Amino acid sequence: MLTASHLSLSRQGKLLLQGMNLELKPGEVTVLLGPNGAGKSSLLGLLSGQHSPDSGSVLLDEQPVAGLDPQLRACYLAMYTQQQPLSFSFRVEEVVALGCYPLQLDAVAMTERVKYYLTQFELDQLAQRQYTRLSGGEQQRVQVARVMAQVGDQCRVLLLDEPVSEMDLKYQQLLMQRIRQVAATGVAVCCVLHDLNLAAQLADQVVLLQNGQMLASGAVDEVMTESCLSDLYQVMVRKVDTETGPLFSSR
């Protein structure tokens, strides 16, 4: 379990997070929702150990995440970030292979793993293409495949910061399925999304962030109400209950 307690973070005199408490449980998907600037990416940065809080702690199975050996942390925790500054002319298969390095696989096992994740995200036909020449949506699929390739037997936590922002509907649904499959193996997943309908489809737990603070936390039916979402986004949100689950729209 990943446990964050009383996290606070400031940058250049601006308070980004204040008094944040969160538990990511094995086998559960937690979705973070909130407007731009609410603190979602900042929170993931603290959860991953990439950044240190001004106060509070982040523990993975009672061990400080930031204090873990980098190699071990890469095995325990995989993260997809919004910014993927890769300017080298790597082939697609080489980018996906980067996710395998923390697992310390032999050449045969790495090749098989790369092929598997290329297939999983329908990237087979792009394997020899230069990454920098792909469309934004294709690059995002490659980076997601890279992060998923990092999720090995030791992985405890998967963090995803807006992983579907440039994907079309087909690949959004494909990724939602893959995330659920990862969670089913006992990995704790935390995902930042902006699409309310995808969030309702994916989440076991939803956390609403506003101005660096937690507005609400709980199950989809408890938290994703018209009242809470309208307050969160400062726009009227309508919820329609259907046989396949809730649907949301703004008005």
PDB file of C-alpha atoms in Angstrom:
ATOM      1  CA  MET A   1       0.000   0.000   0.000  1.00  0.00           C
ATOM      2  CA  LEU A   2       1.153   3.524  -0.801  1.00  0.00           C
ATOM      3  CA  THR A   3       0.246   5.977   1.943  1.00  0.00           C
ATOM      4  CA  ALA A   4       0.562   9.746   1.744  1.00  0.00           C
ATOM      5  CA  SER A   5       0.107  11.675   4.987  1.00  0.00           C
ATOM      6  CA  HIS A   6      -0.275  15.431   5.508  1.00  0.00           C
ATOM      7  CA  LEU A   7       1.500  16.374   2.271  1.00  0.00           C
ATOM      8  CA  SER A   8       2.124  20.039   1.598  1.00  0.00           C
ATOM      9  CA  LEU A   9       4.093  21.576  -1.265  1.00  0.00           C
ATOM     10  CA  SER A  10       4.949  25.137  -2.294  1.00  0.00           C
ATOM     11  CA  ARG A  11       6.849  26.443  -5.295  1.00  0.00           C
ATOM     12  CA  GLN A  12       8.021  30.039  -5.737  1.00  0.00           C
ATOM     13  CA  GLY A  13       5.786  31.194  -2.920  1.00  0.00           C
ATOM     14  CA  LYS A  14       2.683  29.479  -4.317  1.00  0.00           C
ATOM     15  CA  LEU A  15       0.943  26.771  -2.288  1.00  0.00           C
ATOM     16  CA  LEU A  16       0.356  23.791  -4.596  1.00  0.00           C
ATOM     17  CA  LEU A  17      -0.794  21.168  -2.086  1.00  0.00           C
ATOM     18  CA  GLN A  18      -1.918  21.436   1.511  1.00  0.00           C
ATOM     19  CA  GLY A  19      -2.634  18.728   4.089  1.00  0.00           C
ATOM     20  CA  MET A  20      -3.092  15.951   1.539  1.00  0.00           C
ATOM     21  CA  ASN A  21      -3.864  12.425   2.801  1.00  0.00           C
ATOM     22  CA  LEU A  22      -4.283   9.515   0.414  1.00  0.00           C
ATOM     23  CA  GLU A  23      -4.087   5.718   0.384  1.00  0.00           C
ATOM     24  CA  LEU A  24      -3.512   3.696  -2.779  1.00  0.00           C
ATOM     25  CA  LYS A  25      -4.598   0.133  -2.093  1.00  0.00           C
ATOM     26  CA  PRO A  26      -3.431  -3.003  -3.926  1.00  0.00           C
ATOM     27  CA  GLY A  27      -5.817  -3.991  -6.696  1.00  0.00           C
ATOM     28  CA  GLU A  28      -7.697  -0.675  -6.707  1.00  0.00           C
ATOM     29  CA  VAL A  29      -7.766   2.138  -9.257  1.00  0.00           C
ATOM     30  CA  THR A  30      -7.839   5.656  -7.833  1.00  0.00           C
ATOM     31  CA  VAL A  31      -8.714   8.477 -10.241  1.00  0.00           C
ATOM     32  CA  LEU A  32      -7.753  12.079  -9.526  1.00  0.00           C
ATOM     33  CA  LEU A  33     -10.140  14.695 -10.906  1.00  0.00           C
ATOM     34  CA  GLY A  34      -9.937  18.463 -10.801  1.00  0.00           C
ATOM     35  CA  PRO A  35      -9.494  21.581 -12.926  1.00  0.00           C
ATOM     36  CA  ASN A  36      -6.137  22.681 -14.300  1.00  0.00           C
ATOM     37  CA  GLY A  37      -3.850  23.825 -11.506  1.00  0.00           C
ATOM     38  CA  ALA A  38      -5.662  21.822  -8.834  1.00  0.00           C
ATOM     39  CA  GLY A  39      -2.476  19.976  -7.839  1.00  0.00           C
ATOM     40  CA  LYS A  40      -2.999  16.609  -9.536  1.00  0.00           C
ATOM     41  CA  SER A  41       0.398  16.394 -11.272  1.00  0.00           C
ATOM     42  CA  SER A  42       2.142  17.819  -8.209  1.00  0.00           C
ATOM     43  CA  LEU A  43       0.569  15.095  -6.084  1.00  0.00           C
ATOM     44  CA  LEU A  44       1.734  12.349  -8.458  1.00  0.00           C
ATOM     45  CA  GLY A  45       5.235  13.810  -8.382  1.00  0.00           C
ATOM     46  CA  LEU A  46       5.284  13.473  -4.592  1.00  0.00           C
ATOM     47  CA  LEU A  47       3.764   9.974  -4.641  1.00  0.00           C
ATOM     48  CA  SER A  48       6.443   8.799  -7.067  1.00  0.00           C
ATOM     49  CA  GLY A  49       9.295  10.175  -4.967  1.00  0.00           C
ATOM     50  CA  GLN A  50      10.447  12.408  -7.832  1.00  0.00           C
ATOM     51  CA  HIS A  51       9.840  15.462  -5.651  1.00  0.00           C
ATOM     52  CA  SER A  52      10.026  16.007  -1.905  1.00  0.00           C
ATOM     53  CA  PRO A  53       7.151  17.595   0.047  1.00  0.00           C
ATOM     54  CA  ASP A  54       7.620  20.596   2.283  1.00  0.00           C
ATOM     55  CA  SER A  55       5.937  18.528   4.984  1.00  0.00           C
ATOM     56  CA  GLY A  56       4.354  15.107   5.291  1.00  0.00           C
ATOM     57  CA  SER A  57       5.430  11.660   4.133  1.00  0.00           C
ATOM     58  CA  VAL A  58       4.921   9.101   1.368  1.00  0.00           C
ATOM     59  CA  LEU A  59       5.383   5.471   2.418  1.00  0.00           C
ATOM     60  CA  LEU A  60       5.305   2.323   0.331  1.00  0.00           C
ATOM     61  CA  ASP A  61       4.665  -0.621   2.632  1.00  0.00           C
ATOM     62  CA  GLU A  62       5.892   1.596   5.498  1.00  0.00           C
ATOM     63  CA  GLN A  63       9.143   2.546   3.727  1.00  0.00           C
ATOM     64  CA  PRO A  64       9.775   6.140   2.584  1.00  0.00           C
ATOM     65  CA  VAL A  65       9.484   6.158  -1.212  1.00  0.00           C
ATOM     66  CA  ALA A  66      12.090   8.890  -1.654  1.00  0.00           C
ATOM     67  CA  GLY A  67      14.627   6.857   0.327  1.00  0.00           C
ATOM     68  CA  LEU A  68      14.398   3.723  -1.808  1.00  0.00           C
ATOM     69  CA  ASP A  69      17.318   2.734  -4.001  1.00  0.00           C
ATOM     70  CA  PRO A  70      16.536   4.112  -7.502  1.00  0.00           C
ATOM     71  CA  GLN A  71      16.765   0.669  -9.104  1.00  0.00           C
ATOM     72  CA  LEU A  72      14.438  -0.841  -6.541  1.00  0.00           C
ATOM     73  CA  ARG A  73      12.031   2.076  -6.769  1.00  0.00           C
ATOM     74  CA  ALA A  74      11.861   1.644 -10.554  1.00  0.00           C
ATOM     75  CA  CYS A  75      10.881  -1.990  -9.994  1.00  0.00           C
ATOM     76  CA  TYR A  76       8.279  -1.135  -7.365  1.00  0.00           C
ATOM     77  CA  LEU A  77       6.771   1.925  -9.028  1.00  0.00           C
ATOM     78  CA  ALA A  78       6.089   2.830 -12.674  1.00  0.00           C
ATOM     79  CA  MET A  79       4.944   6.275 -13.777  1.00  0.00           C
ATOM     80  CA  TYR A  80       3.654   7.916 -16.939  1.00  0.00           C
ATOM     81  CA  THR A  81       4.118  11.703 -16.945  1.00  0.00           C
ATOM     82  CA  GLN A  82       2.580  14.336 -19.217  1.00  0.00           C
ATOM     83  CA  GLN A  83       5.965  15.556 -20.431  1.00  0.00           C
ATOM     84  CA  GLN A  84       7.952  13.028 -22.476  1.00  0.00           C
ATOM     85  CA  PRO A  85      10.991  14.992 -23.762  1.00  0.00           C
ATOM     86  CA  LEU A  86      12.505  12.436 -26.117  1.00  0.00           C
ATOM     87  CA  SER A  87      14.276  14.077 -29.058  1.00  0.00           C
ATOM     88  CA  PHE A  88      16.629  11.275 -30.080  1.00  0.00           C
ATOM     89  CA  SER A  89      15.843   9.261 -33.197  1.00  0.00           C
ATOM     90  CA  PHE A  90      14.991   6.083 -31.324  1.00  0.00           C
ATOM     91  CA  ARG A  91      12.863   3.494 -33.031  1.00  0.00           C
ATOM     92  CA  VAL A  92       9.521   2.728 -31.426  1.00  0.00           C
ATOM     93  CA  GLU A  93      10.681  -0.676 -30.227  1.00  0.00           C
ATOM     94  CA  GLU A  94      13.713   0.936 -28.584  1.00  0.00           C
ATOM     95  CA  VAL A  95      11.512   3.373 -26.665  1.00  0.00           C
ATOM     96  CA  VAL A  96       9.327   0.547 -25.370  1.00  0.00           C
ATOM     97  CA  ALA A  97      12.481  -1.372 -24.398  1.00  0.00           C
ATOM     98  CA  LEU A  98      13.479   1.488 -22.082  1.00  0.00           C
ATOM     99  CA  GLY A  99      10.687   0.390 -19.761  1.00  0.00           C
ATOM    100  CA  CYS A 100      12.227  -3.066 -19.422  1.00  0.00           C
ATOM    101  CA  TYR A 101      15.655  -1.988 -18.143  1.00  0.00           C
ATOM    102  CA  PRO A 102      14.738  -1.779 -14.423  1.00  0.00           C
ATOM    103  CA  LEU A 103      13.623  -5.425 -14.638  1.00  0.00           C
ATOM    104  CA  GLN A 104      17.164  -6.558 -15.573  1.00  0.00           C
ATOM    105  CA  LEU A 105      15.979  -9.083 -18.149  1.00  0.00           C
ATOM    106  CA  ASP A 106      18.222 -11.046 -20.453  1.00  0.00           C
ATOM    107  CA  ALA A 107      18.191 -10.213 -24.169  1.00  0.00           C
ATOM    108  CA  VAL A 108      15.691 -12.909 -25.101  1.00  0.00           C
ATOM    109  CA  ALA A 109      13.232 -12.036 -22.337  1.00  0.00           C
ATOM    110  CA  MET A 110      13.489  -8.319 -23.148  1.00  0.00           C
ATOM    111  CA  THR A 111      12.804  -8.927 -26.832  1.00  0.00           C
ATOM    112  CA  GLU A 112       9.756 -11.030 -26.001  1.00  0.00           C
ATOM    113  CA  ARG A 113       8.462  -8.428 -23.549  1.00  0.00           C
ATOM    114  CA  VAL A 114       8.868  -5.591 -26.038  1.00  0.00           C
ATOM    115  CA  LYS A 115       7.031  -7.564 -28.717  1.00  0.00           C
ATOM    116  CA  TYR A 116       4.237  -8.331 -26.266  1.00  0.00           C
ATOM    117  CA  TYR A 117       3.620  -4.685 -25.398  1.00  0.00           C
ATOM    118  CA  LEU A 118       3.923  -3.556 -28.994  1.00  0.00           C
ATOM    119  CA  THR A 119       1.146  -6.013 -29.755  1.00  0.00           C
ATOM    120  CA  GLN A 120      -0.901  -5.017 -26.717  1.00  0.00           C
ATOM    121  CA  PHE A 121      -1.048  -1.401 -27.890  1.00  0.00           C
ATOM    122  CA  GLU A 122      -1.260  -2.203 -31.616  1.00  0.00           C
ATOM    123  CA  LEU A 123       2.163  -0.758 -32.357  1.00  0.00           C
ATOM    124  CA  ASP A 124       3.549  -3.694 -34.322  1.00  0.00           C
ATOM    125  CA  GLN A 125       3.443  -1.845 -37.624  1.00  0.00           C
ATOM    126  CA  LEU A 126       5.252   1.134 -36.081  1.00  0.00           C
ATOM    127  CA  ALA A 127       8.041  -0.841 -34.382  1.00  0.00           C
ATOM    128  CA  GLN A 128      10.778   0.283 -36.801  1.00  0.00           C
ATOM    129  CA  ARG A 129       9.521   3.863 -37.188  1.00  0.00           C
ATOM    130  CA  GLN A 130      11.405   6.764 -35.626  1.00  0.00           C
ATOM    131  CA  TYR A 131       9.580   7.926 -32.528  1.00  0.00           C
ATOM    132  CA  THR A 132      10.046  11.624 -33.299  1.00  0.00           C
ATOM    133  CA  ARG A 133       8.211  11.235 -36.623  1.00  0.00           C
ATOM    134  CA  LEU A 134       5.036   9.855 -35.074  1.00  0.00           C
ATOM    135  CA  SER A 135       1.847  11.783 -34.426  1.00  0.00           C
ATOM    136  CA  GLY A 136       1.096  12.984 -30.897  1.00  0.00           C
ATOM    137  CA  GLY A 137      -1.407  10.192 -30.326  1.00  0.00           C
ATOM    138  CA  GLU A 138       1.020   7.549 -31.599  1.00  0.00           C
ATOM    139  CA  GLN A 139       3.793   8.884 -29.370  1.00  0.00           C
ATOM    140  CA  GLN A 140       1.478   8.716 -26.389  1.00  0.00           C
ATOM    141  CA  ARG A 141       0.658   5.065 -27.111  1.00  0.00           C
ATOM    142  CA  VAL A 142       4.385   4.290 -27.352  1.00  0.00           C
ATOM    143  CA  GLN A 143       5.103   5.973 -24.021  1.00  0.00           C
ATOM    144  CA  VAL A 144       2.199   4.193 -22.340  1.00  0.00           C
ATOM    145  CA  ALA A 145       3.483   0.874 -23.721  1.00  0.00           C
ATOM    146  CA  ARG A 146       6.936   1.732 -22.311  1.00  0.00           C
ATOM    147  CA  VAL A 147       5.513   2.350 -18.841  1.00  0.00           C
ATOM    148  CA  MET A 148       3.365  -0.776 -18.942  1.00  0.00           C
ATOM    149  CA  ALA A 149       6.452  -2.800 -19.932  1.00  0.00           C
ATOM    150  CA  GLN A 150       8.015  -1.615 -16.665  1.00  0.00           C
ATOM    151  CA  VAL A 151       5.202  -3.186 -14.630  1.00  0.00           C
ATOM    152  CA  GLY A 152       6.855  -6.462 -13.677  1.00  0.00           C
ATOM    153  CA  ASP A 153       6.268  -8.996 -10.927  1.00  0.00           C
ATOM    154  CA  GLN A 154       7.679  -6.663  -8.248  1.00  0.00           C
ATOM    155  CA  CYS A 155       5.614  -3.645  -9.237  1.00  0.00           C
ATOM    156  CA  ARG A 156       3.383  -2.329  -6.462  1.00  0.00           C
ATOM    157  CA  VAL A 157       2.212   1.030  -7.849  1.00  0.00           C
ATOM    158  CA  LEU A 158       1.346   2.440 -11.292  1.00  0.00           C
ATOM    159  CA  LEU A 159       0.922   6.220 -11.633  1.00  0.00           C
ATOM    160  CA  LEU A 160      -0.535   7.729 -14.809  1.00  0.00           C
ATOM    161  CA  ASP A 161      -0.808  11.463 -15.483  1.00  0.00           C
ATOM    162  CA  GLU A 162      -3.381  12.113 -18.236  1.00  0.00           C
ATOM    163  CA  PRO A 163      -2.431   9.020 -20.267  1.00  0.00           C
ATOM    164  CA  VAL A 164      -5.272   9.354 -22.825  1.00  0.00           C
ATOM    165  CA  SER A 165      -5.157  13.074 -23.596  1.00  0.00           C
ATOM    166  CA  GLU A 166      -4.160  12.586 -27.262  1.00  0.00           C
ATOM    167  CA  MET A 167      -5.618   9.144 -27.936  1.00  0.00           C
ATOM    168  CA  ASP A 168      -8.681   8.487 -30.048  1.00  0.00           C
ATOM    169  CA  LEU A 169     -11.640   6.590 -28.585  1.00  0.00           C
ATOM    170  CA  LYS A 170     -10.442   3.134 -29.619  1.00  0.00           C
ATOM    171  CA  TYR A 171      -7.132   3.437 -27.815  1.00  0.00           C
ATOM    172  CA  GLN A 172      -8.664   5.158 -24.813  1.00  0.00           C
ATOM    173  CA  GLN A 173     -10.860   2.102 -24.298  1.00  0.00           C
ATOM    174  CA  LEU A 174      -7.928  -0.233 -24.926  1.00  0.00           C
ATOM    175  CA  LEU A 175      -5.877   1.504 -22.254  1.00  0.00           C
ATOM    176  CA  MET A 176      -8.766   1.440 -19.770  1.00  0.00           C
ATOM    177  CA  GLN A 177      -8.924  -2.341 -20.213  1.00  0.00           C
ATOM    178  CA  ARG A 178      -5.172  -2.699 -19.731  1.00  0.00           C
ATOM    179  CA  ILE A 179      -5.237  -0.590 -16.560  1.00  0.00           C
ATOM    180  CA  ARG A 180      -7.972  -2.769 -15.079  1.00  0.00           C
ATOM    181  CA  GLN A 181      -5.929  -5.862 -15.954  1.00  0.00           C
ATOM    182  CA  VAL A 182      -2.878  -4.443 -14.170  1.00  0.00           C
ATOM    183  CA  ALA A 183      -4.952  -3.615 -11.088  1.00  0.00           C
ATOM    184  CA  ALA A 184      -6.348  -7.155 -11.091  1.00  0.00           C
ATOM    185  CA  THR A 185      -2.808  -8.451 -10.478  1.00  0.00           C
ATOM    186  CA  GLY A 186      -2.681  -6.540  -7.170  1.00  0.00           C
ATOM    187  CA  VAL A 187      -1.008  -3.324  -8.335  1.00  0.00           C
ATOM    188  CA  ALA A 188      -2.291  -0.063  -6.837  1.00  0.00           C
ATOM    189  CA  VAL A 189      -3.120   2.329  -9.689  1.00  0.00           C
ATOM    190  CA  CYS A 190      -3.540   6.113  -9.538  1.00  0.00           C
ATOM    191  CA  CYS A 191      -4.605   7.912 -12.712  1.00  0.00           C
ATOM    192  CA  VAL A 192      -5.246  11.573 -13.539  1.00  0.00           C
ATOM    193  CA  LEU A 193      -8.132  12.012 -15.988  1.00  0.00           C
ATOM    194  CA  HIS A 194     -10.209  14.897 -17.294  1.00  0.00           C
ATOM    195  CA  ASP A 195     -12.950  12.852 -18.949  1.00  0.00           C
ATOM    196  CA  LEU A 196     -15.652  12.282 -16.321  1.00  0.00           C
ATOM    197  CA  ASN A 197     -17.138   9.326 -18.160  1.00  0.00           C
ATOM    198  CA  LEU A 198     -13.798   7.533 -18.422  1.00  0.00           C
ATOM    199  CA  ALA A 199     -13.209   8.245 -14.743  1.00  0.00           C
ATOM    200  CA  ALA A 200     -16.551   6.723 -13.751  1.00  0.00           C
ATOM    201  CA  GLN A 201     -15.836   3.700 -15.926  1.00  0.00           C
ATOM    202  CA  LEU A 202     -12.349   3.088 -14.535  1.00  0.00           C
ATOM    203  CA  ALA A 203     -12.293   4.136 -10.883  1.00  0.00           C
ATOM    204  CA  ASP A 204     -12.755   2.211  -7.668  1.00  0.00           C
ATOM    205  CA  GLN A 205     -11.980   5.396  -5.732  1.00  0.00           C
ATOM    206  CA  VAL A 206     -12.268   9.005  -6.905  1.00  0.00           C
ATOM    207  CA  VAL A 207     -10.424  11.956  -5.391  1.00  0.00           C
ATOM    208  CA  LEU A 208     -11.547  15.501  -6.209  1.00  0.00           C
ATOM    209  CA  LEU A 209      -8.801  18.147  -5.966  1.00  0.00           C
ATOM    210  CA  GLN A 210      -9.363  21.876  -5.909  1.00  0.00           C
ATOM    211  CA  ASN A 211      -6.759  24.576  -5.221  1.00  0.00           C
ATOM    212  CA  GLY A 212      -4.323  22.047  -3.793  1.00  0.00           C
ATOM    213  CA  GLN A 213      -6.779  20.547  -1.343  1.00  0.00           C
ATOM    214  CA  MET A 214      -8.943  17.445  -1.295  1.00  0.00           C
ATOM    215  CA  LEU A 215     -12.562  18.409  -1.896  1.00  0.00           C
ATOM    216  CA  ALA A 216     -13.919  14.853  -1.619  1.00  0.00           C
ATOM    217  CA  SER A 217     -12.794  11.228  -1.724  1.00  0.00           C
ATOM    218  CA  GLY A 218     -14.680   7.959  -2.021  1.00  0.00           C
ATOM    219  CA  ALA A 219     -16.521   5.597  -4.356  1.00  0.00           C
ATOM    220  CA  VAL A 220     -17.822   6.824  -7.716  1.00  0.00           C
ATOM    221  CA  ASP A 221     -21.468   6.991  -6.589  1.00  0.00           C
ATOM    222  CA  GLU A 222     -20.533   8.880  -3.432  1.00  0.00           C
ATOM    223  CA  VAL A 223     -18.199  11.453  -4.938  1.00  0.00           C
ATOM    224  CA  MET A 224     -19.188  11.943  -8.569  1.00  0.00           C
ATOM    225  CA  THR A 225     -22.479  13.676  -7.852  1.00  0.00           C
ATOM    226  CA  GLU A 226     -23.890  16.616  -9.751  1.00  0.00           C
ATOM    227  CA  SER A 227     -23.381  18.856  -6.741  1.00  0.00           C
ATOM    228  CA  CYS A 228     -19.738  17.893  -6.087  1.00  0.00           C
ATOM    229  CA  LEU A 229     -18.700  18.042  -9.737  1.00  0.00           C
ATOM    230  CA  SER A 230     -20.468  21.346 -10.338  1.00  0.00           C
ATOM    231  CA  ASP A 231     -18.662  22.830  -7.337  1.00  0.00           C
ATOM    232  CA  LEU A 232     -15.362  21.368  -8.511  1.00  0.00           C
ATOM    233  CA  TYR A 233     -15.453  22.667 -12.079  1.00  0.00           C
ATOM    234  CA  GLN A 234     -17.587  25.777 -11.515  1.00  0.00           C
ATOM    235  CA  VAL A 235     -19.985  24.718 -14.260  1.00  0.00           C
ATOM    236  CA  MET A 236     -23.282  22.866 -14.144  1.00  0.00           C
ATOM    237  CA  VAL A 237     -22.698  19.117 -14.501  1.00  0.00           C
ATOM    238  CA  ARG A 238     -25.538  16.760 -15.268  1.00  0.00           C
ATOM    239  CA  LYS A 239     -25.487  13.076 -14.321  1.00  0.00           C
ATOM    240  CA  VAL A 240     -27.656  10.507 -16.060  1.00  0.00           C
ATOM    241  CA  ASP A 241     -27.846   6.987 -14.643  1.00  0.00           C
ATOM    242  CA  THR A 242     -27.937   4.285 -17.327  1.00  0.00           C
ATOM    243  CA  GLU A 243     -27.864   0.489 -17.305  1.00  0.00           C
ATOM    244  CA  THR A 244     -24.148   0.533 -18.089  1.00  0.00           C
ATOM    245  CA  GLY A 245     -23.266   3.198 -15.514  1.00  0.00           C
ATOM    246  CA  PRO A 246     -23.468   6.961 -15.040  1.00  0.00           C
ATOM    247  CA  LEU A 247     -22.975   9.427 -17.898  1.00  0.00           C
ATOM    248  CA  PHE A 248     -21.893  13.020 -17.338  1.00  0.00           C
ATOM    249  CA  SER A 249     -22.244  16.161 -19.388  1.00  0.00           C
ATOM    250  CA  SER A 250     -21.895  19.891 -18.743  1.00  0.00           C
ATOM    251  CA  ARG A 251     -24.628  22.403 -19.443  1.00  0.00           C
TER     252      ARG A 251
END
